[in-house]
mmCIF file of C-alpha atoms in Angstrom:
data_model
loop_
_atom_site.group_PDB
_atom_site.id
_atom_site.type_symbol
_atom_site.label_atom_id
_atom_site.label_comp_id
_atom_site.label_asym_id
_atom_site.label_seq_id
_atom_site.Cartn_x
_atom_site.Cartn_y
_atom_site.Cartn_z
ATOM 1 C CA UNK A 1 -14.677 1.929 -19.032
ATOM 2 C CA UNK A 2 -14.125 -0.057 -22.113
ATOM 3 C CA UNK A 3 -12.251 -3.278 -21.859
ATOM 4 C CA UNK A 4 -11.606 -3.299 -17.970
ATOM 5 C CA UNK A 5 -10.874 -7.168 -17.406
ATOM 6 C CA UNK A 6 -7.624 -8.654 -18.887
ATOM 7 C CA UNK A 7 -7.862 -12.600 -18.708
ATOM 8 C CA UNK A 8 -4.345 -14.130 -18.865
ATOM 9 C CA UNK A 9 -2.439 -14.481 -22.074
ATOM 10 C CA UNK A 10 -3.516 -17.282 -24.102
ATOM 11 C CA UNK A 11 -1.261 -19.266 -26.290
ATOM 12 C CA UNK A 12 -2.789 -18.516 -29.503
ATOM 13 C CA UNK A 13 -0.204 -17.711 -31.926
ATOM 14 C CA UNK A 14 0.495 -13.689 -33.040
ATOM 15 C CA UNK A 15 -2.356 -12.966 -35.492
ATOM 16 C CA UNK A 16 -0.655 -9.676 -36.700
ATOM 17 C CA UNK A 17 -1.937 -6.298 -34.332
ATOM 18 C CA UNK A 18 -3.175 -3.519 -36.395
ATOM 19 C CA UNK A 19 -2.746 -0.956 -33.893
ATOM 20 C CA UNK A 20 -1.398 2.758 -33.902
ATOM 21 C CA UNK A 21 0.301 3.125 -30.675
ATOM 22 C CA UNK A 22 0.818 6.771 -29.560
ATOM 23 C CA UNK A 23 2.779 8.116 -25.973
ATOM 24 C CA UNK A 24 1.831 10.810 -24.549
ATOM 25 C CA UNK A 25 4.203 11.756 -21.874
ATOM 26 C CA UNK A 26 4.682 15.018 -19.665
ATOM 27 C CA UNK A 27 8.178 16.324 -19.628
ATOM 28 C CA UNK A 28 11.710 15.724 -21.309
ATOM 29 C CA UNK A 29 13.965 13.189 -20.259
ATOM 30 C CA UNK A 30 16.871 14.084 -18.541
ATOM 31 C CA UNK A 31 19.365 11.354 -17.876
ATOM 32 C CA UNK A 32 21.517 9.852 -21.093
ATOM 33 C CA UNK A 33 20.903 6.181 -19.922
ATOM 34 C CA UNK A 34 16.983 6.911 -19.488
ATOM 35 C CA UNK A 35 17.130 8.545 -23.449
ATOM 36 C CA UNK A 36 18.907 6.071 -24.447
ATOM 37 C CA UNK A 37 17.053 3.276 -23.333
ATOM 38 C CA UNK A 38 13.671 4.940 -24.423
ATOM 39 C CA UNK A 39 15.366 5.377 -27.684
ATOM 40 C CA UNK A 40 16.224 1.739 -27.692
ATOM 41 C CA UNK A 41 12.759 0.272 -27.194
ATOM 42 C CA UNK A 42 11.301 2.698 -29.488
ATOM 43 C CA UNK A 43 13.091 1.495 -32.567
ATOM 44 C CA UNK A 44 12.404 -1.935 -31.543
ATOM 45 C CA UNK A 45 8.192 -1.296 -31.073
ATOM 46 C CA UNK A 46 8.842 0.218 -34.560
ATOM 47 C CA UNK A 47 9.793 -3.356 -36.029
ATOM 48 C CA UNK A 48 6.268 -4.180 -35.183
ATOM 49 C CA UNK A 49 3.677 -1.361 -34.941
ATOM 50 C CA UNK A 50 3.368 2.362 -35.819
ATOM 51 C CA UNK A 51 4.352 4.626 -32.446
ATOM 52 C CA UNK A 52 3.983 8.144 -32.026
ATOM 53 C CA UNK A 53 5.417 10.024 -29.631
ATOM 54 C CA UNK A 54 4.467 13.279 -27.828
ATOM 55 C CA UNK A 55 6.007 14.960 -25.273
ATOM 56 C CA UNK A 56 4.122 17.488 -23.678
ATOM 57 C CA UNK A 57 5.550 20.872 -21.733
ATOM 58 C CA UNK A 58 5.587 20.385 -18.185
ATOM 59 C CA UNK A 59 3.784 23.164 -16.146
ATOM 60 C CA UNK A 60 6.741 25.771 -15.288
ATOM 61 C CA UNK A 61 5.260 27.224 -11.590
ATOM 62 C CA UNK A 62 6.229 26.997 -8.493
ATOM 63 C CA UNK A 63 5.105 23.629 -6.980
ATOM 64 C CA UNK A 64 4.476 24.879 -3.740
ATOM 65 C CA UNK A 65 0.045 24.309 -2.891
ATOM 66 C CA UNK A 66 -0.276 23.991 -6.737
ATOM 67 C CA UNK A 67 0.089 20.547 -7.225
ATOM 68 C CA UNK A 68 -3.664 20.884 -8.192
ATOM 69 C CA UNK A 69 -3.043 23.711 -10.603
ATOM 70 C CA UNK A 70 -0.338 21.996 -12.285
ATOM 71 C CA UNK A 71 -2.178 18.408 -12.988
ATOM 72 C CA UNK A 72 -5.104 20.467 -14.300
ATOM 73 C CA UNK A 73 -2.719 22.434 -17.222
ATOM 74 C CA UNK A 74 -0.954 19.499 -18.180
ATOM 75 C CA UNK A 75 -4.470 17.549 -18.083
ATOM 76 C CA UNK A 76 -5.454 20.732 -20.705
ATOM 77 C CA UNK A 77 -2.800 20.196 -22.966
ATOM 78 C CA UNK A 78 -2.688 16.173 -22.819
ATOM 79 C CA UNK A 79 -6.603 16.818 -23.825
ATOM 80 C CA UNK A 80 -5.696 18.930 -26.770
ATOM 81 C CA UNK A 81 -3.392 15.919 -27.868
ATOM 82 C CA UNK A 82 -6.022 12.738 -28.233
ATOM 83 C CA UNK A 83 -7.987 12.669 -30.936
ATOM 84 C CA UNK A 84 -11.264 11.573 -30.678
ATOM 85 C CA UNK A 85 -12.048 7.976 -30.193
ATOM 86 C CA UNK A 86 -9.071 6.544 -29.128
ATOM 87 C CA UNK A 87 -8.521 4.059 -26.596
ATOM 88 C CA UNK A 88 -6.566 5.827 -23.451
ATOM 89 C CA UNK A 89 -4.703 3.804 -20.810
ATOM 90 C CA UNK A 90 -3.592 5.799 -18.706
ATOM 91 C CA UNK A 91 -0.546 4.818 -16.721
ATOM 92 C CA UNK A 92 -1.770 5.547 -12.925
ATOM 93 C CA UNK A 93 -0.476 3.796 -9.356
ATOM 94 C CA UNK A 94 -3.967 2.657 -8.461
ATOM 95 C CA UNK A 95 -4.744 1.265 -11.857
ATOM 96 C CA UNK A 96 -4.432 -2.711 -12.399
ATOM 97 C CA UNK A 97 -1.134 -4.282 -12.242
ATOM 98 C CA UNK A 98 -0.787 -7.449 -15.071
ATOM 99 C CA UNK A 99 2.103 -9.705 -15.936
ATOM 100 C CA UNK A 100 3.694 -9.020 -18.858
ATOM 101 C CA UNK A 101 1.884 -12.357 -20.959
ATOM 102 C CA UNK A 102 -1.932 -10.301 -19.397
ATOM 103 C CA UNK A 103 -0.400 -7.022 -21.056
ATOM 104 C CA UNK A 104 0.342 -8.497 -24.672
ATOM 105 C CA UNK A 105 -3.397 -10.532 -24.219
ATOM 106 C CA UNK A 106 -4.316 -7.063 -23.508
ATOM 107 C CA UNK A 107 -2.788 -5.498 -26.517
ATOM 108 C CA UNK A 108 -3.979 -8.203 -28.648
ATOM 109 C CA UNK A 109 -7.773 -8.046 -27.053
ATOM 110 C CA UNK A 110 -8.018 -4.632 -27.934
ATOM 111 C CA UNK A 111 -6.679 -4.899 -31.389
ATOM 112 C CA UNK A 112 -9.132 -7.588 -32.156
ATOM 113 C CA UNK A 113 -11.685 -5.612 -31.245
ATOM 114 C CA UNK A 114 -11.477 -3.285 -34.189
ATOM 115 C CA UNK A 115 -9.549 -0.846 -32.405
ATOM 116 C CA UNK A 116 -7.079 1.385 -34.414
ATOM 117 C CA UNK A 117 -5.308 3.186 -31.515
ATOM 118 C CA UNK A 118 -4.207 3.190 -28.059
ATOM 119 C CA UNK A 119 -3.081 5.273 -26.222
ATOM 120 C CA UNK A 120 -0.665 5.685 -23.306
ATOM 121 C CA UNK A 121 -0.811 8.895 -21.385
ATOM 122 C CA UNK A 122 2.216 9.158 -18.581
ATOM 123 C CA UNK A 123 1.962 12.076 -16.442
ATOM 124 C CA UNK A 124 4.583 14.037 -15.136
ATOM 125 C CA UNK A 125 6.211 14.189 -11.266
ATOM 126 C CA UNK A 126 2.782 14.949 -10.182
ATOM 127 C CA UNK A 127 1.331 12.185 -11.812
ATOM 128 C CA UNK A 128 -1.793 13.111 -13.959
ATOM 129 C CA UNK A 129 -4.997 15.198 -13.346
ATOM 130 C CA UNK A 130 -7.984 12.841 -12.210
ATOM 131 C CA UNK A 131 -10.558 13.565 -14.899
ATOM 132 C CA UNK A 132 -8.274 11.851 -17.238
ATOM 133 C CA UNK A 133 -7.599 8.969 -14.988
ATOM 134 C CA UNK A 134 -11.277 9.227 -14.212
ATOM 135 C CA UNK A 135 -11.954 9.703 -18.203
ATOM 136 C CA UNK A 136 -9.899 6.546 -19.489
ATOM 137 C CA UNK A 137 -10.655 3.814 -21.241
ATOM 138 C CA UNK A 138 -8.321 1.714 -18.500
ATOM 139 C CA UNK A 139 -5.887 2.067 -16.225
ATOM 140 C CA UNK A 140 -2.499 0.453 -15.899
ATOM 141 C CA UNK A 141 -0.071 0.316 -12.681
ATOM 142 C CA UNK A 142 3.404 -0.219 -14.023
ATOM 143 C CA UNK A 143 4.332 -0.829 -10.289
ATOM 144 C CA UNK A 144 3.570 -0.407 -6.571
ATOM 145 C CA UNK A 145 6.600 1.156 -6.319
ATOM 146 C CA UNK A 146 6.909 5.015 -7.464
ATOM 147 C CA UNK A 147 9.576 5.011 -10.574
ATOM 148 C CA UNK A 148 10.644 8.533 -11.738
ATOM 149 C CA UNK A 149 8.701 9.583 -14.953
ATOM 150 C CA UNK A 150 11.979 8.401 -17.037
ATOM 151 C CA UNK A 151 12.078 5.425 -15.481
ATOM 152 C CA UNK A 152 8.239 4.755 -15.912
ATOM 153 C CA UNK A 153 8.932 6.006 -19.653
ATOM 154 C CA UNK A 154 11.592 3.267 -20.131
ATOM 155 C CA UNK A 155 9.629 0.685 -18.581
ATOM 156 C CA UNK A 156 6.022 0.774 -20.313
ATOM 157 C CA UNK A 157 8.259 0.845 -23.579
ATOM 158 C CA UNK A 158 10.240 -1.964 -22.682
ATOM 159 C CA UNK A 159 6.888 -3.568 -21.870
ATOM 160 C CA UNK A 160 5.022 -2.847 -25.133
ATOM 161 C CA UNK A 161 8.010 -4.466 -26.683
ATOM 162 C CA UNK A 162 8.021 -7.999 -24.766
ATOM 163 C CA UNK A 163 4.102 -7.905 -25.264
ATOM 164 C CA UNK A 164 4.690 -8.129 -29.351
ATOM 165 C CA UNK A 165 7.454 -10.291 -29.026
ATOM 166 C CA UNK A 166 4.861 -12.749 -26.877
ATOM 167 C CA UNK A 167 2.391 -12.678 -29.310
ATOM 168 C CA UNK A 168 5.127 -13.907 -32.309
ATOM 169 C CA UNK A 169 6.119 -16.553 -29.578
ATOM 170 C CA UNK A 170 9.809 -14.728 -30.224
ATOM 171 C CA UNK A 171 12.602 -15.332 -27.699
ATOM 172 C CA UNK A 172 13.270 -11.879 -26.080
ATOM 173 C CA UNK A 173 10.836 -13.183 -23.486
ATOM 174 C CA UNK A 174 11.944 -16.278 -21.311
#
């Protein structure tokens, strides 16, 4: 995998990130507070980078012994959504946890780097298949603690927020 250390955020002043970000996320939001939120921190990312996001169906089966079944058709159609030569981080328990200043060194590391987009993939309640876990370019843990997928939404765009307000040294992040 590309880019699998993150060193610490440096103090180097906000150089200007010329990335596309793009969401992918399985499933629609159900809880006003959770849309609201999401719809909060995506206007504010706006103010400072081009985000795209996409929403994609979650599998309508019966859970019951096809947990398997389920990752692998919403794997399918997250597939179908990434163009190629992107980035992908995909959001996963086991992946590596980072402060918030490691995140916007992150961001800002793979900017430099002549990349032109990243981006997130957030499964659904099953999480997400393991060939795209496996498949990624790296993997973030939001938490050790399991969030619901609005929740985990809200969170990773709160977080790409306070990573470009870092970088421009602004003072949403104390």
């Amino acid at each position: 995998n590309r880019f699998t250390s993150c060193p610490q955020a440096s103090k180097t002043s906000y150089a200007g990130l010329k990335l596309r970000l793009t969401l992918l996320s399985v499933g629609k939001l159900s809880e006003p507070f959770i849309q609201e939120g999401c719809e909060l921190f995506v206007e504010r990312v706006r103010r400072y980078a081009t985000l795209h996001l996409i929403v994609i169906p979650e599998e309508k089966i019966s859970s019951r012994g096809k947990k398997k079944y389920i990752l692998q058709q919403e794997g399918e159609r997250i597939r179908g959504k990434i163009r190629p030569g992107v980035f992908t981080v995909a959001v996963d328990e086991r992946g590596k946890v980072l402060s918030s200043e490691a995140f916007s060194h992150s961001l800002e590391t793979w900017s430099s780097s002549g990349l032109k987009e990243v981006a997130f993939i957030l499964g659904g309640p099953y999480g997400l298949d393991d060939s795209l876990k496996e498949k990624a370019d790296f993997r973030l843990s939001l938490s050790s603690m399991t969030l619901t997928h609005g929740l985990a939404k809200m969170f990773l765009l709160e977080q790409i927020y306070r990573a470009f307000t870092i970088l421009r040294g602004e003072p949403y992040h104390k």
